[in-house]
Amino acid sequence: MTEKFSIVIPTYNERDNIAPLLEEISNALGDKYTYEVLFIDDNSPDKTSEVINELSSKYPARVIVRTEEKGLSTAVIHGFNNARYDTIVVMDADLQHPPVVIPRLIQAIEDGNEIAVASRYIYGGGCEGWSKFRVLTSKGATLLGHLLLPPSRRVNDIMSGYFAFKKKLLDGIVLKPIGYKILLEILTLCPKAPAKEVPFMFRLRERGESKLKANTYIEYVKHIFSLMIRTGELLRIVKFALVGASGVIVNEGIRKILTTVYGMNSDVWAAPVGIEVSIITNFLLNNFITFKDRKATGASSLGKKLIRYNIFSIVGALIQFGVYMLLTRVAGMNTEPWDTVANLIGIAVAMFWNFFSNSWWTWKE
Ligand SMILES: Nc1nc2c(ncn2[C@@H]2O[C@H](COP(=O)(O)OP(=O)(O)OP(=O)(O)O)[C@@H](O)[C@H]2O)c(=O)[nH]1
Ligand SMILES: [Mg+2]
């Protein structure tokens, strides 16, 4: 079955881009598809909406002009709520998103995916004319999202503004994007929806002005934080820290019992046994509480995860020791109370290492 779809395009002062954009969309889609182009314009002073209205007799295009509200992400959501069809394509008006990619996005949806992303970061994709610095910051921001929001890991280009999805995904979901990144919001709040990427080349803007603001990256970090709270990812880190604290008690308790009750030599036997037992209790608690949504149940998968967890814990201990040595020997934090501070910093760094390495590898989706 051929999908019918609504192409939602937010606009602010894009009048010179509308005609070439509609022309390119029409050329890319021909008469093979049933679609509408729905522009959401924030009452642009350059009268973008007039141009759209003039062209609506030639193309299947219409515009909703908002006067009460402003902003890219609420404009896009307004488009979702007013779209005529069940499949939605989101793209920019400035021709940075080449319309020839739309059929490939629709194909991915017809193949059974519920989200299809036009991606700069898979083979065949890229960014025209971007400086090394801009590529690096964009990739760094992507890595941050992947690290902190596990459901986003199924897509490489989580910050893409060019994507398609099934509108029914949003049933019962409230979108609250801070900043621009609506795709990230959908990927994270619909973690089970199958997603596919198709490559595209992000073009340079030829006409009109960019609305990208300097605080985009700060907004992005705030957005990630808000999603971490809403999806329980922040709570997961707290649980991991509490499990770690319980491990300290197990560790010391075992060491004490083995030395005082069984008379074991603390240095050679009791301490390592205490460490290993606490690694195992930590592992089990994390498997059944912290990562219960991604837990291992069968013996072999439990065993594999335990081995990984063990390795990361040992690396974590080395990191803790390394940080402690660095701070006390090199940074001069070797007198009280700074030696305690140095050790606490070492523990905190190791905890983050343990959390992220295990979240990424041991309890990968
Ligand atoms: N309705 C509405 N649309 C907006 C608003 N801000 C930006 N847009 C539109 O959103 C799309 C993306 O904005 P751009 O300024 O191109 O942002 P960008 O592509 O991230 O940045 P550049 O790479 O510099 O172009 C364009 O179609 C803009 O017209 C807004 O406040 N309201
Ligand atoms: Mg742009």
Tab-separated table of C-alpha atoms and ligand atoms in Angstrom:
chain	number	residue	atom	x	y	z
A	1	MET	CA	0.000	0.000	0.000
A	2	THR	CA	1.309	3.451	-0.822
A	3	GLU	CA	1.430	5.712	2.193
A	4	LYS	CA	-0.378	9.002	2.138
A	5	PHE	CA	1.589	11.620	3.988
A	6	SER	CA	1.725	15.174	5.287
A	7	ILE	CA	4.981	17.088	4.945
A	8	VAL	CA	5.178	19.450	7.907
A	9	ILE	CA	7.447	22.464	7.373
A	10	PRO	CA	7.988	25.234	9.938
A	11	THR	CA	8.744	28.618	8.422
A	12	TYR	CA	9.943	31.962	9.617
A	13	ASN	CA	10.996	34.502	6.972
A	14	GLU	CA	11.522	31.987	4.199
A	15	ARG	CA	9.625	33.663	1.353
A	16	ASP	CA	12.376	33.192	-1.247
A	17	ASN	CA	12.664	29.486	-0.497
A	18	ILE	CA	9.001	28.502	-0.880
A	19	ALA	CA	8.749	28.347	-4.687
A	20	PRO	CA	11.972	26.384	-5.271
A	21	LEU	CA	11.108	24.085	-2.356
A	22	LEU	CA	7.613	23.247	-3.641
A	23	GLU	CA	9.037	22.765	-7.118
A	24	GLU	CA	11.683	20.340	-5.842
A	25	ILE	CA	9.159	18.431	-3.741
A	26	SER	CA	6.828	18.144	-6.693
A	27	ASN	CA	9.663	16.938	-8.950
A	28	ALA	CA	10.795	14.414	-6.351
A	29	LEU	CA	7.317	12.969	-5.788
A	30	GLY	CA	5.679	13.249	-9.202
A	31	ASP	CA	2.092	11.975	-9.188
A	32	LYS	CA	2.954	8.666	-7.609
A	33	TYR	CA	2.011	9.821	-4.112
A	34	THR	CA	-0.903	11.348	-2.257
A	35	TYR	CA	0.464	14.067	0.011
A	36	GLU	CA	0.032	17.563	1.357
A	37	VAL	CA	2.640	20.143	2.280
A	38	LEU	CA	1.595	21.815	5.514
A	39	PHE	CA	3.523	24.971	6.397
A	40	ILE	CA	3.361	26.337	9.923
A	41	ASP	CA	4.368	29.959	9.749
A	42	ASP	CA	4.815	32.251	12.742
A	43	ASN	CA	3.365	35.278	11.017
A	44	SER	CA	6.667	36.013	9.249
A	45	PRO	CA	7.204	39.728	8.617
A	46	ASP	CA	8.448	38.908	5.092
A	47	LYS	CA	4.954	37.556	4.294
A	48	THR	CA	6.038	33.967	3.670
A	49	SER	CA	2.403	32.889	4.041
A	50	GLU	CA	1.269	35.047	1.117
A	51	VAL	CA	3.716	33.283	-1.171
A	52	ILE	CA	2.439	29.905	0.037
A	53	ASN	CA	-1.182	30.908	-0.533
A	54	GLU	CA	-0.362	32.086	-4.049
A	55	LEU	CA	1.273	28.754	-4.852
A	56	SER	CA	-1.452	26.610	-3.283
A	57	SER	CA	-3.366	26.440	-6.545
A	58	LYS	CA	-0.343	24.944	-8.279
A	59	TYR	CA	0.815	22.566	-5.517
A	60	PRO	CA	-0.942	20.569	-2.742
A	61	ALA	CA	0.229	23.120	-0.176
A	62	ARG	CA	-1.465	25.021	2.617
A	63	VAL	CA	-0.316	27.231	5.460
A	64	ILE	CA	-1.390	27.726	9.046
A	65	VAL	CA	-0.309	31.099	10.389
A	66	ARG	CA	0.239	31.279	14.140
A	67	THR	CA	0.035	34.605	15.853
A	68	GLU	CA	-0.341	33.540	19.495
A	69	GLU	CA	2.723	31.356	19.740
A	70	LYS	CA	6.261	31.348	18.344
A	71	GLY	CA	9.093	28.866	18.084
A	72	LEU	CA	10.285	26.068	15.838
A	73	SER	CA	9.370	23.039	17.930
A	74	THR	CA	5.864	24.141	18.911
A	75	ALA	CA	5.289	25.011	15.248
A	76	VAL	CA	6.207	21.467	14.208
A	77	ILE	CA	3.964	19.957	16.905
A	78	HIS	CA	1.149	22.224	15.735
A	79	GLY	CA	1.732	20.720	12.301
A	80	PHE	CA	1.439	17.163	13.698
A	81	ASN	CA	-1.906	18.049	15.284
A	82	ASN	CA	-3.270	19.528	12.090
A	83	ALA	CA	-1.850	17.085	9.569
A	84	ARG	CA	-4.382	15.381	7.299
A	85	TYR	CA	-2.573	12.051	6.909
A	86	ASP	CA	-1.261	9.382	9.293
A	87	THR	CA	2.335	9.479	8.122
A	88	ILE	CA	4.283	12.660	8.707
A	89	VAL	CA	7.469	13.951	7.132
A	90	VAL	CA	9.234	16.824	8.910
A	91	MET	CA	11.689	19.012	7.030
A	92	ASP	CA	13.078	22.554	6.879
A	93	ALA	CA	12.004	25.153	4.341
A	94	ASP	CA	15.475	26.357	3.431
A	95	LEU	CA	16.336	23.518	0.984
A	96	GLN	CA	19.046	22.180	3.270
A	97	HIS	CA	16.962	19.005	3.310
A	98	PRO	CA	16.891	17.768	-0.307
A	99	PRO	CA	13.348	16.615	-1.208
A	100	VAL	CA	14.667	13.729	-3.333
A	101	VAL	CA	15.122	11.857	-0.040
A	102	ILE	CA	11.381	11.854	0.745
A	103	PRO	CA	10.579	8.734	-1.341
A	104	ARG	CA	13.310	6.839	0.522
A	105	LEU	CA	11.871	7.896	3.883
A	106	ILE	CA	8.396	6.821	2.777
A	107	GLN	CA	9.791	3.522	1.515
A	108	ALA	CA	11.323	2.869	4.937
A	109	ILE	CA	7.924	3.495	6.541
A	110	GLU	CA	6.197	1.245	4.017
A	111	ASP	CA	8.742	-1.449	4.901
A	112	GLY	CA	7.338	-1.485	8.434
A	113	ASN	CA	9.496	1.076	10.239
A	114	GLU	CA	7.633	3.556	12.389
A	115	ILE	CA	10.404	6.148	12.287
A	116	ALA	CA	12.621	6.914	9.270
A	117	VAL	CA	15.478	9.364	9.680
A	118	ALA	CA	17.320	11.233	6.953
A	119	SER	CA	20.817	10.853	8.320
A	120	ARG	CA	24.025	12.806	7.915
A	121	TYR	CA	25.955	10.253	9.914
A	122	ILE	CA	25.596	6.989	8.048
A	123	TYR	CA	27.492	5.890	4.949
A	124	GLY	CA	26.523	8.119	2.036
A	125	GLY	CA	25.448	11.052	4.215
A	126	GLY	CA	27.263	14.210	5.244
A	127	CYS	CA	27.281	17.982	5.657
A	128	GLU	CA	28.209	20.237	2.772
A	129	GLY	CA	30.702	22.964	3.657
A	130	TRP	CA	30.806	22.363	7.407
A	131	SER	CA	34.029	23.261	9.202
A	132	LYS	CA	35.855	20.507	11.089
A	133	PHE	CA	34.859	22.317	14.292
A	134	ARG	CA	31.147	22.253	13.483
A	135	VAL	CA	31.280	18.554	12.580
A	136	LEU	CA	33.140	17.831	15.798
A	137	THR	CA	30.686	19.718	18.045
A	138	SER	CA	27.750	18.065	16.309
A	139	LYS	CA	29.273	14.612	16.721
A	140	GLY	CA	30.160	15.356	20.358
A	141	ALA	CA	26.590	16.422	21.044
A	142	THR	CA	25.333	13.238	19.372
A	143	LEU	CA	27.619	11.100	21.522
A	144	LEU	CA	26.323	12.845	24.636
A	145	GLY	CA	22.745	12.024	23.642
A	146	HIS	CA	23.640	8.387	22.950
A	147	LEU	CA	25.419	8.069	26.267
A	148	LEU	CA	22.671	9.593	28.394
A	149	LEU	CA	19.561	8.393	26.531
A	150	PRO	CA	19.854	4.691	25.632
A	151	PRO	CA	16.769	4.558	23.338
A	152	SER	CA	18.438	7.123	21.076
A	153	ARG	CA	21.264	4.668	20.344
A	154	ARG	CA	19.337	2.944	17.581
A	155	VAL	CA	19.804	5.984	15.362
A	156	ASN	CA	23.113	7.647	14.442
A	157	ASP	CA	21.821	11.101	13.547
A	158	ILE	CA	19.592	11.873	16.532
A	159	MET	CA	19.732	15.629	15.898
A	160	SER	CA	18.407	15.432	12.353
A	161	GLY	CA	15.513	17.741	11.613
A	162	TYR	CA	14.528	15.673	8.572
A	163	PHE	CA	12.528	12.526	9.304
A	164	ALA	CA	9.251	10.664	8.857
A	165	PHE	CA	7.110	8.795	11.368
A	166	LYS	CA	3.708	7.267	11.992
A	167	LYS	CA	1.465	9.726	13.774
A	168	LYS	CA	-0.108	6.986	15.906
A	169	LEU	CA	3.215	6.709	17.777
A	170	LEU	CA	2.316	9.887	19.595
A	171	ASP	CA	-0.991	8.577	20.988
A	172	GLY	CA	-0.885	9.210	24.727
A	173	ILE	CA	2.499	10.939	24.545
A	174	VAL	CA	3.066	14.549	25.476
A	175	LEU	CA	5.906	16.176	23.565
A	176	LYS	CA	7.814	18.816	25.492
A	177	PRO	CA	10.919	19.534	23.449
A	178	ILE	CA	13.203	22.245	24.746
A	179	GLY	CA	15.008	23.727	21.770
A	180	TYR	CA	14.812	22.153	18.340
A	181	LYS	CA	15.262	18.428	18.617
A	182	ILE	CA	11.886	16.834	18.103
A	183	LEU	CA	13.285	13.635	16.631
A	184	LEU	CA	15.257	13.019	19.842
A	185	GLU	CA	12.043	13.474	21.803
A	186	ILE	CA	10.169	10.933	19.648
A	187	LEU	CA	13.026	8.388	19.638
A	188	THR	CA	13.333	8.548	23.411
A	189	LEU	CA	9.652	8.558	24.281
A	190	CYS	CA	8.858	5.767	21.794
A	191	PRO	CA	11.767	3.427	22.597
A	192	LYS	CA	10.220	0.370	20.962
A	193	ALA	CA	9.325	1.944	17.618
A	194	PRO	CA	11.425	0.413	14.831
A	195	ALA	CA	13.607	3.066	13.215
A	196	LYS	CA	15.667	3.168	10.038
A	197	GLU	CA	18.103	5.708	8.632
A	198	VAL	CA	18.587	6.730	5.028
A	199	PRO	CA	21.619	8.855	4.091
A	200	PHE	CA	21.433	12.437	2.873
A	201	MET	CA	23.754	15.350	2.258
A	202	PHE	CA	22.849	18.372	4.391
A	203	ARG	CA	23.153	21.250	1.942
A	204	LEU	CA	24.201	24.840	2.475
A	205	ARG	CA	21.538	27.484	2.923
A	206	GLU	CA	21.408	29.651	-0.201
A	207	ARG	CA	18.587	32.049	0.613
A	208	GLY	CA	17.200	33.595	3.770
A	209	GLU	CA	18.832	33.712	7.150
A	210	SER	CA	19.664	30.985	9.655
A	211	LYS	CA	17.736	31.102	12.921
A	212	LEU	CA	20.267	28.865	14.624
A	213	LYS	CA	21.123	30.644	17.839
A	214	ALA	CA	24.244	30.557	19.927
A	215	ASN	CA	22.391	28.929	22.822
A	216	THR	CA	21.279	25.924	20.739
A	217	TYR	CA	23.767	23.638	22.454
A	218	ILE	CA	22.754	24.765	25.943
A	219	GLU	CA	19.118	24.123	25.024
A	220	TYR	CA	20.128	20.711	23.763
A	221	VAL	CA	21.788	19.793	27.064
A	222	LYS	CA	18.700	21.021	28.947
A	223	HIS	CA	16.541	18.926	26.648
A	224	ILE	CA	18.602	15.789	27.296
A	225	PHE	CA	18.352	16.419	31.020
A	226	SER	CA	14.584	16.838	30.830
A	227	LEU	CA	14.288	13.581	28.859
A	228	MET	CA	16.494	11.811	31.420
A	229	ILE	CA	14.093	12.862	34.153
A	230	ARG	CA	10.974	11.966	32.187
A	231	THR	CA	12.199	8.534	31.091
A	232	GLY	CA	13.777	7.518	34.410
A	233	GLU	CA	17.365	7.554	33.105
A	234	LEU	CA	18.426	9.937	35.855
A	235	LEU	CA	16.826	7.692	38.452
A	236	ARG	CA	18.817	4.822	36.955
A	237	ILE	CA	22.088	6.609	37.790
A	238	VAL	CA	20.863	7.201	41.358
A	239	LYS	CA	19.959	3.501	41.699
A	240	PHE	CA	23.388	2.540	40.359
A	241	ALA	CA	25.071	4.781	42.946
A	242	LEU	CA	22.967	3.289	45.764
A	243	VAL	CA	23.809	-0.246	44.648
A	244	GLY	CA	27.478	0.834	44.656
A	245	ALA	CA	27.109	2.078	48.226
A	246	SER	CA	25.542	-1.236	49.272
A	247	GLY	CA	28.571	-2.945	47.720
A	248	VAL	CA	30.897	-1.048	50.052
A	249	ILE	CA	29.024	-2.514	53.028
A	250	VAL	CA	29.125	-6.045	51.568
A	251	ASN	CA	32.811	-5.657	50.743
A	252	GLU	CA	33.845	-4.533	54.215
A	253	GLY	CA	31.401	-6.922	55.975
A	254	ILE	CA	32.825	-9.989	54.221
A	255	ARG	CA	36.401	-8.882	54.860
A	256	LYS	CA	35.646	-8.398	58.569
A	257	ILE	CA	33.849	-11.744	58.970
A	258	LEU	CA	36.583	-13.648	57.162
A	259	THR	CA	39.360	-12.095	59.246
A	260	THR	CA	37.726	-12.056	62.670
A	261	VAL	CA	35.532	-15.181	62.566
A	262	TYR	CA	37.586	-17.386	60.249
A	263	GLY	CA	40.991	-15.897	61.036
A	264	MET	CA	41.883	-15.365	57.369
A	265	ASN	CA	44.801	-13.234	56.319
A	266	SER	CA	43.215	-9.938	55.302
A	267	ASP	CA	45.753	-8.875	52.663
A	268	VAL	CA	45.999	-12.131	50.789
A	269	TRP	CA	42.526	-13.672	51.052
A	270	ALA	CA	39.849	-11.763	52.908
A	271	ALA	CA	40.099	-8.454	51.030
A	272	PRO	CA	40.003	-9.929	47.481
A	273	VAL	CA	37.127	-12.253	48.450
A	274	GLY	CA	35.242	-9.252	49.883
A	275	ILE	CA	35.852	-7.316	46.670
A	276	GLU	CA	34.680	-10.146	44.396
A	277	VAL	CA	31.578	-10.928	46.468
A	278	SER	CA	30.594	-7.251	46.408
A	279	ILE	CA	31.116	-7.132	42.633
A	280	ILE	CA	28.743	-10.094	42.291
A	281	THR	CA	26.076	-8.666	44.641
A	282	ASN	CA	26.341	-5.312	42.844
A	283	PHE	CA	25.954	-7.077	39.535
A	284	LEU	CA	22.838	-8.960	40.624
A	285	LEU	CA	21.214	-5.865	42.134
A	286	ASN	CA	21.976	-3.842	39.013
A	287	ASN	CA	20.668	-6.596	36.765
A	288	PHE	CA	17.371	-6.967	38.599
A	289	ILE	CA	16.830	-3.373	39.748
A	290	THR	CA	18.896	-0.723	37.940
A	291	PHE	CA	18.740	-2.315	34.481
A	292	LYS	CA	15.652	-4.468	34.988
A	293	ASP	CA	14.238	-3.327	31.632
A	294	ARG	CA	17.331	-4.743	29.910
A	295	LYS	CA	18.124	-7.560	32.342
A	296	ALA	CA	19.656	-10.925	31.575
A	297	THR	CA	17.617	-13.925	32.648
A	298	GLY	CA	19.132	-17.070	31.115
A	299	ALA	CA	22.273	-18.504	32.711
A	300	SER	CA	24.517	-17.918	29.696
A	301	SER	CA	23.516	-14.317	29.163
A	302	LEU	CA	23.760	-13.708	32.922
A	303	GLY	CA	27.254	-15.233	32.871
A	304	LYS	CA	28.361	-13.116	29.912
A	305	LYS	CA	27.090	-9.971	31.550
A	306	LEU	CA	28.772	-10.867	34.841
A	307	ILE	CA	32.137	-11.292	33.095
A	308	ARG	CA	31.787	-7.883	31.430
A	309	TYR	CA	30.657	-6.292	34.662
A	310	ASN	CA	33.630	-7.793	36.445
A	311	ILE	CA	36.092	-6.475	33.868
A	312	PHE	CA	34.606	-2.981	33.970
A	313	SER	CA	34.673	-3.014	37.774
A	314	ILE	CA	38.377	-3.891	37.795
A	315	VAL	CA	39.101	-1.139	35.251
A	316	GLY	CA	36.974	1.174	37.455
A	317	ALA	CA	39.097	0.299	40.484
A	318	LEU	CA	42.258	1.100	38.507
A	319	ILE	CA	40.739	4.402	37.403
A	320	GLN	CA	39.857	5.234	41.000
A	321	PHE	CA	43.368	4.413	42.133
A	322	GLY	CA	44.893	6.369	39.222
A	323	VAL	CA	42.841	9.483	39.978
A	324	TYR	CA	43.720	9.206	43.668
A	325	MET	CA	47.438	8.887	42.903
A	326	LEU	CA	47.324	11.775	40.446
A	327	LEU	CA	45.588	14.075	42.908
A	328	THR	CA	47.712	13.151	45.914
A	329	ARG	CA	51.127	12.762	44.243
A	330	VAL	CA	50.954	15.280	41.399
A	331	ALA	CA	48.310	17.804	42.456
A	332	GLY	CA	49.569	17.926	46.041
A	333	MET	CA	46.326	16.821	47.733
A	334	ASN	CA	48.251	14.677	50.182
A	335	THR	CA	47.353	16.271	53.491
A	336	GLU	CA	44.156	15.923	55.493
A	337	PRO	CA	41.356	16.524	54.613
A	338	TRP	CA	42.423	16.797	50.948
A	339	ASP	CA	43.466	13.163	50.719
A	340	THR	CA	39.874	12.207	51.565
A	341	VAL	CA	38.578	14.629	48.935
A	342	ALA	CA	41.004	13.095	46.441
A	343	ASN	CA	39.703	9.620	47.209
A	344	LEU	CA	36.063	10.747	46.920
A	345	ILE	CA	36.797	12.308	43.522
A	346	GLY	CA	38.414	9.030	42.464
A	347	ILE	CA	35.306	7.128	43.610
A	348	ALA	CA	32.988	9.500	41.717
A	349	VAL	CA	35.005	9.252	38.478
A	350	ALA	CA	35.098	5.462	38.762
A	351	MET	CA	31.362	5.352	39.418
A	352	PHE	CA	30.651	7.255	36.235
A	353	TRP	CA	33.000	4.997	34.324
A	354	ASN	CA	31.262	1.931	35.769
A	355	PHE	CA	27.815	3.289	35.020
A	356	PHE	CA	28.461	4.316	31.430
A	357	SER	CA	30.609	1.347	30.447
A	358	ASN	CA	27.989	-1.037	31.791
A	359	SER	CA	25.077	0.905	30.357
A	360	TRP	CA	26.795	0.911	26.962
A	361	TRP	CA	28.103	-2.664	26.824
A	362	THR	CA	26.887	-4.914	29.622
A	363	TRP	CA	23.235	-3.870	29.484
A	364	LYS	CA	23.173	-2.681	25.906
A	365	GLU	CA	19.580	-2.591	24.650
B	1	LIG	N1	7.360	28.534	12.540
B	1	LIG	C1	8.646	28.725	12.862
B	1	LIG	N2	9.620	28.236	12.082
B	1	LIG	C2	10.917	28.457	12.427
B	1	LIG	C3	11.284	29.181	13.584
B	1	LIG	N3	12.639	29.216	13.655
B	1	LIG	C4	13.099	28.543	12.587
B	1	LIG	N4	12.071	28.096	11.830
B	1	LIG	C5	12.128	27.297	10.596
B	1	LIG	O1	12.749	26.070	10.922
B	1	LIG	C6	13.583	25.628	9.866
B	1	LIG	C7	15.007	25.449	10.393
B	1	LIG	O2	15.562	26.696	10.786
B	1	LIG	P1	17.058	27.111	10.404
B	1	LIG	O3	17.275	28.526	10.766
B	1	LIG	O4	17.320	26.740	8.997
B	1	LIG	O5	17.889	26.214	11.390
B	1	LIG	P2	19.053	25.193	11.062
B	1	LIG	O6	18.800	24.519	9.749
B	1	LIG	O7	19.233	24.364	12.264
B	1	LIG	O8	20.299	26.154	10.928
B	1	LIG	P3	21.182	26.480	9.628
B	1	LIG	O9	21.981	25.245	9.335
B	1	LIG	O10	22.034	27.603	10.054
B	1	LIG	O11	20.226	26.839	8.525
B	1	LIG	C8	13.447	26.652	8.761
B	1	LIG	O12	12.468	26.214	7.858
B	1	LIG	C9	12.996	27.914	9.519
B	1	LIG	O13	12.245	28.775	8.707
B	1	LIG	C10	10.216	29.695	14.402
B	1	LIG	O14	10.449	30.327	15.419
B	1	LIG	N5	8.927	29.443	13.999
B	2	MG	MG	18.545	25.559	8.047
